[in-house]
């Protein structure tokens, strides 16, 4: 009888040690799937790092990828996010129109979609919120810099990247400000070419060579971002025309700022990728908590000239 009581007590102790079938399962960590335009541009690397840092503060995980300018690759990344049942998706579209198919699939799966830096232009889709630089205002700022640089006016080429919405806005703002300046009686600055720079140094190098060949009297170049501006710098250096043709870039990445300090680029409307990344994650946190999130958040640029580079303690 005593042995029976001991066996029962041991069995009871063992059962108490077993996990209860009524115990709540471990809470799944909130996960954000992110696909940026590229990670070859320091701007997007800084943006992605800021998103991961901000997400960690909220005990969230970021799955960071990049389409590398390939819409099909980006679509596959979104499909993988859907399969993994992430809690939210953030995109910087490689193509603002074709991204619509991938966003529609995420919508159908019930996963909220956000965009950062580059907006989606497809119809019939739902994007919760778009966080971006005020690219139209930045384009106007770039034109202000070009007007400063070309006091007597002249011919200007644009290193374009029309597949992405942010550059469309930059170019529209640039041209709008030049038109307003001309209307007010300022020296005429004529846009004589829009060439595909692709937001990349190598393509912009070739585009600049083509622009100089077609327009030997070219006076200025507006580049869609810093890699494009640096491609223009390389082409002008090779042709012995650096300084004769004024370059205005866009971004304000360290290499671009160094070129401004050296006098190779006249100025940049600079962006704040760290803030873009943090604002994006903060919007997701609010949305998942049931709070209101504005459909658009625009962050102004600031004009960075040579004097700013010379006073910049961050530049070596």
PDB file of C-alpha atoms in Angstrom:
ATOM      1  CA  UNK A   1       0.000   0.000   0.000  1.00  0.00           C
ATOM      2  CA  UNK A   2       2.866   2.325   0.895  1.00  0.00           C
ATOM      3  CA  UNK A   3       4.550   1.570  -2.416  1.00  0.00           C
ATOM      4  CA  UNK A   4       1.314   2.402  -4.227  1.00  0.00           C
ATOM      5  CA  UNK A   5       1.070   5.807  -2.466  1.00  0.00           C
ATOM      6  CA  UNK A   6       4.707   6.633  -3.370  1.00  0.00           C
ATOM      7  CA  UNK A   7       4.125   5.680  -7.030  1.00  0.00           C
ATOM      8  CA  UNK A   8       1.024   7.867  -7.195  1.00  0.00           C
ATOM      9  CA  UNK A   9       2.877  10.805  -5.673  1.00  0.00           C
ATOM     10  CA  UNK A  10       5.708  10.415  -8.181  1.00  0.00           C
ATOM     11  CA  UNK A  11       3.230  10.247 -11.059  1.00  0.00           C
ATOM     12  CA  UNK A  12       1.488  13.393  -9.809  1.00  0.00           C
ATOM     13  CA  UNK A  13       4.792  15.261  -9.576  1.00  0.00           C
ATOM     14  CA  UNK A  14       5.710  14.206 -13.136  1.00  0.00           C
ATOM     15  CA  UNK A  15       2.355  15.333 -14.490  1.00  0.00           C
ATOM     16  CA  UNK A  16       2.744  18.724 -12.830  1.00  0.00           C
ATOM     17  CA  UNK A  17       6.041  19.169 -14.642  1.00  0.00           C
ATOM     18  CA  UNK A  18       4.467  18.596 -18.054  1.00  0.00           C
ATOM     19  CA  UNK A  19       3.438  21.735 -20.030  1.00  0.00           C
ATOM     20  CA  UNK A  20      -0.257  22.464 -19.668  1.00  0.00           C
ATOM     21  CA  UNK A  21      -2.350  22.029 -22.789  1.00  0.00           C
ATOM     22  CA  UNK A  22      -4.122  25.244 -21.799  1.00  0.00           C
ATOM     23  CA  UNK A  23      -0.878  27.301 -21.652  1.00  0.00           C
ATOM     24  CA  UNK A  24      -0.822  30.269 -24.045  1.00  0.00           C
ATOM     25  CA  UNK A  25       1.515  29.751 -27.029  1.00  0.00           C
ATOM     26  CA  UNK A  26       4.592  31.997 -27.278  1.00  0.00           C
ATOM     27  CA  UNK A  27       3.701  35.252 -28.998  1.00  0.00           C
ATOM     28  CA  UNK A  28       5.046  35.514 -32.556  1.00  0.00           C
ATOM     29  CA  UNK A  29       7.494  38.378 -33.036  1.00  0.00           C
ATOM     30  CA  UNK A  30       6.119  41.111 -35.287  1.00  0.00           C
ATOM     31  CA  UNK A  31       7.973  40.944 -38.598  1.00  0.00           C
ATOM     32  CA  UNK A  32       8.302  43.574 -41.341  1.00  0.00           C
ATOM     33  CA  UNK A  33       9.292  42.524 -44.856  1.00  0.00           C
ATOM     34  CA  UNK A  34      11.267  45.273 -46.610  1.00  0.00           C
ATOM     35  CA  UNK A  35      12.305  45.435 -50.268  1.00  0.00           C
ATOM     36  CA  UNK A  36      14.258  48.555 -51.223  1.00  0.00           C
ATOM     37  CA  UNK A  37      15.309  49.742 -54.675  1.00  0.00           C
ATOM     38  CA  UNK A  38      18.965  48.812 -54.127  1.00  0.00           C
ATOM     39  CA  UNK A  39      21.602  48.341 -51.474  1.00  0.00           C
ATOM     40  CA  UNK A  40      24.428  49.564 -53.734  1.00  0.00           C
ATOM     41  CA  UNK A  41      23.462  53.194 -52.989  1.00  0.00           C
ATOM     42  CA  UNK A  42      24.567  54.415 -49.507  1.00  0.00           C
ATOM     43  CA  UNK A  43      21.243  56.270 -49.206  1.00  0.00           C
ATOM     44  CA  UNK A  44      19.269  53.008 -49.156  1.00  0.00           C
ATOM     45  CA  UNK A  45      21.779  51.274 -46.898  1.00  0.00           C
ATOM     46  CA  UNK A  46      21.341  54.047 -44.333  1.00  0.00           C
ATOM     47  CA  UNK A  47      17.563  53.916 -44.740  1.00  0.00           C
ATOM     48  CA  UNK A  48      17.515  50.151 -44.203  1.00  0.00           C
ATOM     49  CA  UNK A  49      19.798  50.354 -41.162  1.00  0.00           C
ATOM     50  CA  UNK A  50      17.535  53.009 -39.618  1.00  0.00           C
ATOM     51  CA  UNK A  51      14.495  50.768 -40.135  1.00  0.00           C
ATOM     52  CA  UNK A  52      16.183  47.833 -38.415  1.00  0.00           C
ATOM     53  CA  UNK A  53      17.328  50.012 -35.543  1.00  0.00           C
ATOM     54  CA  UNK A  54      13.897  51.567 -35.023  1.00  0.00           C
ATOM     55  CA  UNK A  55      12.144  48.186 -35.309  1.00  0.00           C
ATOM     56  CA  UNK A  56      14.419  46.723 -32.622  1.00  0.00           C
ATOM     57  CA  UNK A  57      13.230  49.427 -30.216  1.00  0.00           C
ATOM     58  CA  UNK A  58       9.692  48.059 -30.629  1.00  0.00           C
ATOM     59  CA  UNK A  59      10.746  44.377 -30.385  1.00  0.00           C
ATOM     60  CA  UNK A  60      10.075  43.944 -34.105  1.00  0.00           C
ATOM     61  CA  UNK A  61      12.144  42.155 -36.735  1.00  0.00           C
ATOM     62  CA  UNK A  62      13.002  43.474 -40.218  1.00  0.00           C
ATOM     63  CA  UNK A  63      13.623  41.126 -43.165  1.00  0.00           C
ATOM     64  CA  UNK A  64      15.699  43.472 -45.337  1.00  0.00           C
ATOM     65  CA  UNK A  65      16.084  42.801 -49.071  1.00  0.00           C
ATOM     66  CA  UNK A  66      16.502  44.857 -52.259  1.00  0.00           C
ATOM     67  CA  UNK A  67      15.225  44.464 -55.802  1.00  0.00           C
ATOM     68  CA  UNK A  68      18.458  45.888 -57.272  1.00  0.00           C
ATOM     69  CA  UNK A  69      16.504  47.737 -59.977  1.00  0.00           C
ATOM     70  CA  UNK A  70      14.823  44.497 -61.105  1.00  0.00           C
ATOM     71  CA  UNK A  71      10.985  44.594 -60.822  1.00  0.00           C
ATOM     72  CA  UNK A  72      10.705  40.811 -61.258  1.00  0.00           C
ATOM     73  CA  UNK A  73      13.170  40.169 -58.458  1.00  0.00           C
ATOM     74  CA  UNK A  74      11.269  42.555 -56.198  1.00  0.00           C
ATOM     75  CA  UNK A  75       7.989  40.786 -57.017  1.00  0.00           C
ATOM     76  CA  UNK A  76       9.551  37.476 -55.908  1.00  0.00           C
ATOM     77  CA  UNK A  77      10.646  39.109 -52.655  1.00  0.00           C
ATOM     78  CA  UNK A  78       7.096  40.292 -51.970  1.00  0.00           C
ATOM     79  CA  UNK A  79       5.773  36.796 -52.747  1.00  0.00           C
ATOM     80  CA  UNK A  80       8.218  35.373 -50.206  1.00  0.00           C
ATOM     81  CA  UNK A  81       7.033  37.887 -47.587  1.00  0.00           C
ATOM     82  CA  UNK A  82       3.443  36.785 -48.210  1.00  0.00           C
ATOM     83  CA  UNK A  83       4.393  33.111 -47.873  1.00  0.00           C
ATOM     84  CA  UNK A  84       6.151  33.883 -44.590  1.00  0.00           C
ATOM     85  CA  UNK A  85       3.082  35.758 -43.344  1.00  0.00           C
ATOM     86  CA  UNK A  86       4.922  38.925 -42.329  1.00  0.00           C
ATOM     87  CA  UNK A  87       2.890  41.505 -40.416  1.00  0.00           C
ATOM     88  CA  UNK A  88       3.645  44.393 -42.800  1.00  0.00           C
ATOM     89  CA  UNK A  89       5.519  45.075 -46.031  1.00  0.00           C
ATOM     90  CA  UNK A  90       7.554  48.175 -46.927  1.00  0.00           C
ATOM     91  CA  UNK A  91       8.569  48.843 -50.517  1.00  0.00           C
ATOM     92  CA  UNK A  92      10.749  51.255 -52.453  1.00  0.00           C
ATOM     93  CA  UNK A  93       9.539  50.147 -55.898  1.00  0.00           C
ATOM     94  CA  UNK A  94      11.996  49.343 -58.675  1.00  0.00           C
ATOM     95  CA  UNK A  95       9.218  50.358 -61.063  1.00  0.00           C
ATOM     96  CA  UNK A  96       6.430  52.527 -59.663  1.00  0.00           C
ATOM     97  CA  UNK A  97       3.803  51.135 -62.034  1.00  0.00           C
ATOM     98  CA  UNK A  98       4.628  47.439 -62.372  1.00  0.00           C
ATOM     99  CA  UNK A  99       4.892  47.055 -58.587  1.00  0.00           C
ATOM    100  CA  UNK A 100       1.084  47.197 -58.549  1.00  0.00           C
ATOM    101  CA  UNK A 101       0.750  43.445 -59.183  1.00  0.00           C
ATOM    102  CA  UNK A 102       2.845  42.556 -56.137  1.00  0.00           C
ATOM    103  CA  UNK A 103       1.009  45.050 -53.924  1.00  0.00           C
ATOM    104  CA  UNK A 104      -2.355  43.665 -55.077  1.00  0.00           C
ATOM    105  CA  UNK A 105      -1.243  40.178 -54.003  1.00  0.00           C
ATOM    106  CA  UNK A 106      -0.272  41.498 -50.561  1.00  0.00           C
ATOM    107  CA  UNK A 107      -3.615  43.304 -50.320  1.00  0.00           C
ATOM    108  CA  UNK A 108      -5.426  40.063 -51.118  1.00  0.00           C
ATOM    109  CA  UNK A 109      -3.411  38.258 -48.431  1.00  0.00           C
ATOM    110  CA  UNK A 110      -4.465  40.889 -45.887  1.00  0.00           C
ATOM    111  CA  UNK A 111      -0.925  42.188 -45.293  1.00  0.00           C
ATOM    112  CA  UNK A 112      -0.677  46.001 -44.993  1.00  0.00           C
ATOM    113  CA  UNK A 113       1.697  47.649 -47.470  1.00  0.00           C
ATOM    114  CA  UNK A 114       3.710  50.816 -46.920  1.00  0.00           C
ATOM    115  CA  UNK A 115       6.079  52.623 -49.297  1.00  0.00           C
ATOM    116  CA  UNK A 116       9.196  54.638 -48.528  1.00  0.00           C
ATOM    117  CA  UNK A 117      11.128  57.112 -50.718  1.00  0.00           C
ATOM    118  CA  UNK A 118       9.481  55.886 -53.950  1.00  0.00           C
ATOM    119  CA  UNK A 119       5.700  55.720 -54.293  1.00  0.00           C
ATOM    120  CA  UNK A 120       3.609  53.211 -56.247  1.00  0.00           C
ATOM    121  CA  UNK A 121       1.710  54.692 -59.206  1.00  0.00           C
ATOM    122  CA  UNK A 122      -0.432  51.662 -60.061  1.00  0.00           C
ATOM    123  CA  UNK A 123      -4.219  51.941 -59.824  1.00  0.00           C
ATOM    124  CA  UNK A 124      -6.589  49.730 -57.840  1.00  0.00           C
ATOM    125  CA  UNK A 125      -4.176  48.964 -54.994  1.00  0.00           C
ATOM    126  CA  UNK A 126      -4.040  49.961 -51.329  1.00  0.00           C
ATOM    127  CA  UNK A 127      -0.954  51.486 -49.704  1.00  0.00           C
ATOM    128  CA  UNK A 128      -1.468  52.476 -46.069  1.00  0.00           C
ATOM    129  CA  UNK A 129       1.129  55.253 -45.974  1.00  0.00           C
ATOM    130  CA  UNK A 130       3.966  56.693 -48.044  1.00  0.00           C
ATOM    131  CA  UNK A 131       6.982  58.275 -46.331  1.00  0.00           C
ATOM    132  CA  UNK A 132       9.257  60.241 -48.618  1.00  0.00           C
ATOM    133  CA  UNK A 133      11.406  63.243 -49.209  1.00  0.00           C
ATOM    134  CA  UNK A 134       9.524  66.211 -50.646  1.00  0.00           C
ATOM    135  CA  UNK A 135      10.986  65.380 -54.041  1.00  0.00           C
ATOM    136  CA  UNK A 136       9.069  68.047 -55.962  1.00  0.00           C
ATOM    137  CA  UNK A 137      10.297  70.681 -53.509  1.00  0.00           C
ATOM    138  CA  UNK A 138      13.781  69.178 -53.739  1.00  0.00           C
ATOM    139  CA  UNK A 139      13.664  69.454 -57.526  1.00  0.00           C
ATOM    140  CA  UNK A 140      12.791  73.135 -57.206  1.00  0.00           C
ATOM    141  CA  UNK A 141      15.709  73.525 -54.808  1.00  0.00           C
ATOM    142  CA  UNK A 142      18.011  71.873 -57.362  1.00  0.00           C
ATOM    143  CA  UNK A 143      16.860  74.418 -59.958  1.00  0.00           C
ATOM    144  CA  UNK A 144      17.609  77.234 -57.506  1.00  0.00           C
ATOM    145  CA  UNK A 145      21.166  75.891 -57.235  1.00  0.00           C
ATOM    146  CA  UNK A 146      21.488  75.642 -61.027  1.00  0.00           C
ATOM    147  CA  UNK A 147      20.284  79.235 -61.417  1.00  0.00           C
ATOM    148  CA  UNK A 148      22.962  80.296 -58.900  1.00  0.00           C
ATOM    149  CA  UNK A 149      25.633  78.368 -60.782  1.00  0.00           C
ATOM    150  CA  UNK A 150      24.656  79.584 -64.278  1.00  0.00           C
ATOM    151  CA  UNK A 151      24.315  83.324 -63.780  1.00  0.00           C
ATOM    152  CA  UNK A 152      24.254  83.891 -67.568  1.00  0.00           C
ATOM    153  CA  UNK A 153      21.929  80.963 -68.322  1.00  0.00           C
ATOM    154  CA  UNK A 154      22.725  78.219 -70.794  1.00  0.00           C
ATOM    155  CA  UNK A 155      21.936  74.676 -71.896  1.00  0.00           C
ATOM    156  CA  UNK A 156      21.283  71.962 -69.318  1.00  0.00           C
ATOM    157  CA  UNK A 157      20.919  68.178 -69.514  1.00  0.00           C
ATOM    158  CA  UNK A 158      19.022  65.990 -67.057  1.00  0.00           C
ATOM    159  CA  UNK A 159      20.274  62.524 -66.065  1.00  0.00           C
ATOM    160  CA  UNK A 160      16.851  60.985 -65.654  1.00  0.00           C
ATOM    161  CA  UNK A 161      15.389  57.798 -64.171  1.00  0.00           C
ATOM    162  CA  UNK A 162      11.692  58.016 -65.097  1.00  0.00           C
ATOM    163  CA  UNK A 163      10.827  54.497 -63.931  1.00  0.00           C
ATOM    164  CA  UNK A 164      10.722  55.695 -60.331  1.00  0.00           C
ATOM    165  CA  UNK A 165       8.202  58.154 -58.954  1.00  0.00           C
ATOM    166  CA  UNK A 166      10.674  60.099 -56.802  1.00  0.00           C
ATOM    167  CA  UNK A 167      12.768  61.102 -59.809  1.00  0.00           C
ATOM    168  CA  UNK A 168       9.668  62.054 -61.812  1.00  0.00           C
ATOM    169  CA  UNK A 169       8.827  64.510 -59.028  1.00  0.00           C
ATOM    170  CA  UNK A 170      12.394  65.842 -58.859  1.00  0.00           C
ATOM    171  CA  UNK A 171      12.498  66.519 -62.577  1.00  0.00           C
ATOM    172  CA  UNK A 172       9.022  68.096 -62.542  1.00  0.00           C
ATOM    173  CA  UNK A 173      10.049  70.393 -59.685  1.00  0.00           C
ATOM    174  CA  UNK A 174      13.317  71.281 -61.422  1.00  0.00           C
ATOM    175  CA  UNK A 175      11.582  72.208 -64.675  1.00  0.00           C
ATOM    176  CA  UNK A 176       8.789  74.090 -62.894  1.00  0.00           C
ATOM    177  CA  UNK A 177      11.272  76.298 -61.039  1.00  0.00           C
ATOM    178  CA  UNK A 178      13.294  76.987 -64.206  1.00  0.00           C
ATOM    179  CA  UNK A 179      10.077  77.991 -65.991  1.00  0.00           C
ATOM    180  CA  UNK A 180       9.105  80.319 -63.126  1.00  0.00           C
ATOM    181  CA  UNK A 181      12.586  81.884 -63.175  1.00  0.00           C
ATOM    182  CA  UNK A 182      12.386  82.503 -66.916  1.00  0.00           C
ATOM    183  CA  UNK A 183       8.895  83.989 -66.576  1.00  0.00           C
ATOM    184  CA  UNK A 184      10.245  86.425 -63.993  1.00  0.00           C
ATOM    185  CA  UNK A 185      12.820  87.636 -66.532  1.00  0.00           C
ATOM    186  CA  UNK A 186      15.835  85.654 -65.364  1.00  0.00           C
ATOM    187  CA  UNK A 187      18.546  84.397 -67.741  1.00  0.00           C
ATOM    188  CA  UNK A 188      17.170  81.516 -69.778  1.00  0.00           C
ATOM    189  CA  UNK A 189      18.239  78.028 -68.762  1.00  0.00           C
ATOM    190  CA  UNK A 190      17.174  75.570 -71.429  1.00  0.00           C
ATOM    191  CA  UNK A 191      16.798  71.833 -70.844  1.00  0.00           C
ATOM    192  CA  UNK A 192      18.135  70.366 -74.095  1.00  0.00           C
ATOM    193  CA  UNK A 193      18.298  66.672 -73.172  1.00  0.00           C
ATOM    194  CA  UNK A 194      16.862  64.092 -70.774  1.00  0.00           C
ATOM    195  CA  UNK A 195      19.046  61.021 -70.830  1.00  0.00           C
ATOM    196  CA  UNK A 196      18.661  57.693 -68.973  1.00  0.00           C
ATOM    197  CA  UNK A 197      21.144  57.756 -66.107  1.00  0.00           C
ATOM    198  CA  UNK A 198      19.325  54.967 -64.270  1.00  0.00           C
ATOM    199  CA  UNK A 199      20.420  56.404 -60.934  1.00  0.00           C
ATOM    200  CA  UNK A 200      23.761  54.644 -61.493  1.00  0.00           C
ATOM    201  CA  UNK A 201      27.318  55.877 -61.956  1.00  0.00           C
ATOM    202  CA  UNK A 202      28.191  53.793 -65.037  1.00  0.00           C
ATOM    203  CA  UNK A 203      25.017  54.592 -66.974  1.00  0.00           C
ATOM    204  CA  UNK A 204      25.270  58.270 -66.066  1.00  0.00           C
ATOM    205  CA  UNK A 205      28.908  58.362 -67.202  1.00  0.00           C
ATOM    206  CA  UNK A 206      27.812  57.192 -70.673  1.00  0.00           C
ATOM    207  CA  UNK A 207      24.776  59.493 -70.708  1.00  0.00           C
ATOM    208  CA  UNK A 208      26.979  62.483 -69.879  1.00  0.00           C
ATOM    209  CA  UNK A 209      29.354  61.608 -72.713  1.00  0.00           C
ATOM    210  CA  UNK A 210      26.371  61.441 -75.077  1.00  0.00           C
ATOM    211  CA  UNK A 211      25.067  64.791 -73.821  1.00  0.00           C
ATOM    212  CA  UNK A 212      28.433  66.494 -74.368  1.00  0.00           C
ATOM    213  CA  UNK A 213      28.744  65.045 -77.848  1.00  0.00           C
ATOM    214  CA  UNK A 214      25.260  66.238 -78.828  1.00  0.00           C
ATOM    215  CA  UNK A 215      25.672  69.629 -77.103  1.00  0.00           C
ATOM    216  CA  UNK A 216      29.320  70.787 -76.987  1.00  0.00           C
ATOM    217  CA  UNK A 217      28.168  74.078 -75.438  1.00  0.00           C
ATOM    218  CA  UNK A 218      26.439  72.349 -72.497  1.00  0.00           C
ATOM    219  CA  UNK A 219      26.652  74.420 -69.312  1.00  0.00           C
ATOM    220  CA  UNK A 220      24.901  72.338 -66.665  1.00  0.00           C
ATOM    221  CA  UNK A 221      23.766  68.862 -65.632  1.00  0.00           C
ATOM    222  CA  UNK A 222      21.033  67.967 -63.142  1.00  0.00           C
ATOM    223  CA  UNK A 223      21.576  64.421 -61.893  1.00  0.00           C
ATOM    224  CA  UNK A 224      18.754  62.411 -60.315  1.00  0.00           C
ATOM    225  CA  UNK A 225      20.928  61.247 -57.390  1.00  0.00           C
ATOM    226  CA  UNK A 226      24.524  61.189 -56.152  1.00  0.00           C
ATOM    227  CA  UNK A 227      25.671  58.080 -58.081  1.00  0.00           C
ATOM    228  CA  UNK A 228      24.409  59.753 -61.283  1.00  0.00           C
ATOM    229  CA  UNK A 229      26.154  63.008 -60.341  1.00  0.00           C
ATOM    230  CA  UNK A 230      29.418  61.155 -59.682  1.00  0.00           C
ATOM    231  CA  UNK A 231      29.120  59.448 -63.064  1.00  0.00           C
ATOM    232  CA  UNK A 232      28.815  62.908 -64.624  1.00  0.00           C
ATOM    233  CA  UNK A 233      31.885  64.061 -62.674  1.00  0.00           C
ATOM    234  CA  UNK A 234      33.924  61.147 -64.058  1.00  0.00           C
ATOM    235  CA  UNK A 235      32.817  61.850 -67.636  1.00  0.00           C
ATOM    236  CA  UNK A 236      33.602  65.567 -67.366  1.00  0.00           C
ATOM    237  CA  UNK A 237      37.017  64.835 -65.832  1.00  0.00           C
ATOM    238  CA  UNK A 238      37.809  62.483 -68.708  1.00  0.00           C
ATOM    239  CA  UNK A 239      36.781  65.161 -71.229  1.00  0.00           C
ATOM    240  CA  UNK A 240      38.689  67.915 -69.413  1.00  0.00           C
ATOM    241  CA  UNK A 241      35.480  69.868 -68.870  1.00  0.00           C
ATOM    242  CA  UNK A 242      35.059  69.615 -65.117  1.00  0.00           C
ATOM    243  CA  UNK A 243      34.321  73.123 -63.895  1.00  0.00           C
ATOM    244  CA  UNK A 244      33.084  74.266 -67.295  1.00  0.00           C
ATOM    245  CA  UNK A 245      29.856  72.271 -66.833  1.00  0.00           C
ATOM    246  CA  UNK A 246      28.129  72.753 -63.483  1.00  0.00           C
ATOM    247  CA  UNK A 247      26.609  69.684 -61.821  1.00  0.00           C
ATOM    248  CA  UNK A 248      23.733  69.686 -59.371  1.00  0.00           C
ATOM    249  CA  UNK A 249      23.029  66.316 -57.768  1.00  0.00           C
ATOM    250  CA  UNK A 250      20.509  65.016 -55.252  1.00  0.00           C
ATOM    251  CA  UNK A 251      20.854  62.980 -52.020  1.00  0.00           C
ATOM    252  CA  UNK A 252      23.736  64.238 -49.915  1.00  0.00           C
ATOM    253  CA  UNK A 253      25.556  60.952 -49.407  1.00  0.00           C
ATOM    254  CA  UNK A 254      29.147  61.116 -48.050  1.00  0.00           C
ATOM    255  CA  UNK A 255      30.835  60.659 -51.450  1.00  0.00           C
ATOM    256  CA  UNK A 256      28.537  63.285 -52.976  1.00  0.00           C
ATOM    257  CA  UNK A 257      29.266  65.717 -50.141  1.00  0.00           C
ATOM    258  CA  UNK A 258      33.005  65.146 -50.601  1.00  0.00           C
ATOM    259  CA  UNK A 259      32.629  66.028 -54.293  1.00  0.00           C
ATOM    260  CA  UNK A 260      30.740  69.195 -53.343  1.00  0.00           C
ATOM    261  CA  UNK A 261      33.473  70.137 -50.865  1.00  0.00           C
ATOM    262  CA  UNK A 262      36.062  69.593 -53.626  1.00  0.00           C
ATOM    263  CA  UNK A 263      34.101  71.794 -56.017  1.00  0.00           C
ATOM    264  CA  UNK A 264      33.347  68.957 -58.436  1.00  0.00           C
ATOM    265  CA  UNK A 265      29.566  69.107 -57.790  1.00  0.00           C
ATOM    266  CA  UNK A 266      28.023  72.533 -57.275  1.00  0.00           C
ATOM    267  CA  UNK A 267      25.305  71.547 -54.786  1.00  0.00           C
ATOM    268  CA  UNK A 268      22.842  68.874 -53.628  1.00  0.00           C
ATOM    269  CA  UNK A 269      19.371  69.065 -52.171  1.00  0.00           C
ATOM    270  CA  UNK A 270      20.105  66.605 -49.371  1.00  0.00           C
ATOM    271  CA  UNK A 271      17.766  63.963 -48.027  1.00  0.00           C
ATOM    272  CA  UNK A 272      17.530  62.419 -44.573  1.00  0.00           C
ATOM    273  CA  UNK A 273      17.353  58.614 -45.054  1.00  0.00           C
ATOM    274  CA  UNK A 274      17.692  57.959 -41.328  1.00  0.00           C
ATOM    275  CA  UNK A 275      14.499  59.908 -40.666  1.00  0.00           C
ATOM    276  CA  UNK A 276      12.698  58.245 -43.587  1.00  0.00           C
ATOM    277  CA  UNK A 277      13.470  54.803 -42.190  1.00  0.00           C
ATOM    278  CA  UNK A 278      12.421  55.645 -38.651  1.00  0.00           C
ATOM    279  CA  UNK A 279       9.201  57.393 -39.726  1.00  0.00           C
ATOM    280  CA  UNK A 280       8.250  54.328 -41.790  1.00  0.00           C
ATOM    281  CA  UNK A 281       8.594  51.929 -38.866  1.00  0.00           C
ATOM    282  CA  UNK A 282       6.818  54.320 -36.496  1.00  0.00           C
ATOM    283  CA  UNK A 283       3.902  54.423 -38.943  1.00  0.00           C
ATOM    284  CA  UNK A 284       3.702  50.626 -38.931  1.00  0.00           C
ATOM    285  CA  UNK A 285       3.752  50.527 -35.127  1.00  0.00           C
ATOM    286  CA  UNK A 286       0.837  52.982 -34.992  1.00  0.00           C
ATOM    287  CA  UNK A 287      -1.133  51.157 -37.691  1.00  0.00           C
ATOM    288  CA  UNK A 288      -0.789  47.758 -36.023  1.00  0.00           C
ATOM    289  CA  UNK A 289      -1.924  49.366 -32.764  1.00  0.00           C
ATOM    290  CA  UNK A 290      -5.087  50.640 -34.477  1.00  0.00           C
ATOM    291  CA  UNK A 291      -4.001  54.278 -34.504  1.00  0.00           C
ATOM    292  CA  UNK A 292      -4.380  56.787 -37.359  1.00  0.00           C
ATOM    293  CA  UNK A 293      -1.517  56.950 -39.851  1.00  0.00           C
ATOM    294  CA  UNK A 294      -1.404  59.797 -42.413  1.00  0.00           C
ATOM    295  CA  UNK A 295      -1.464  58.573 -46.027  1.00  0.00           C
ATOM    296  CA  UNK A 296       1.573  60.713 -46.910  1.00  0.00           C
ATOM    297  CA  UNK A 297       4.491  61.996 -44.853  1.00  0.00           C
ATOM    298  CA  UNK A 298       6.857  64.378 -46.681  1.00  0.00           C
ATOM    299  CA  UNK A 299      10.235  65.426 -45.322  1.00  0.00           C
ATOM    300  CA  UNK A 300      11.820  68.603 -46.783  1.00  0.00           C
ATOM    301  CA  UNK A 301      15.307  68.695 -48.305  1.00  0.00           C
ATOM    302  CA  UNK A 302      18.083  71.165 -47.457  1.00  0.00           C
ATOM    303  CA  UNK A 303      20.487  72.689 -49.991  1.00  0.00           C
ATOM    304  CA  UNK A 304      24.110  71.666 -49.410  1.00  0.00           C
ATOM    305  CA  UNK A 305      26.799  73.797 -51.089  1.00  0.00           C
ATOM    306  CA  UNK A 306      30.624  73.978 -51.012  1.00  0.00           C
ATOM    307  CA  UNK A 307      30.629  76.146 -47.866  1.00  0.00           C
ATOM    308  CA  UNK A 308      28.561  73.476 -46.099  1.00  0.00           C
ATOM    309  CA  UNK A 309      31.071  70.811 -47.097  1.00  0.00           C
ATOM    310  CA  UNK A 310      33.965  72.888 -45.803  1.00  0.00           C
ATOM    311  CA  UNK A 311      32.190  73.286 -42.444  1.00  0.00           C
ATOM    312  CA  UNK A 312      31.051  69.639 -42.244  1.00  0.00           C
ATOM    313  CA  UNK A 313      32.866  67.959 -39.357  1.00  0.00           C
ATOM    314  CA  UNK A 314      31.775  64.523 -40.626  1.00  0.00           C
ATOM    315  CA  UNK A 315      33.873  64.868 -43.796  1.00  0.00           C
ATOM    316  CA  UNK A 316      37.532  63.935 -43.544  1.00  0.00           C
TER     317      UNK A 316
END
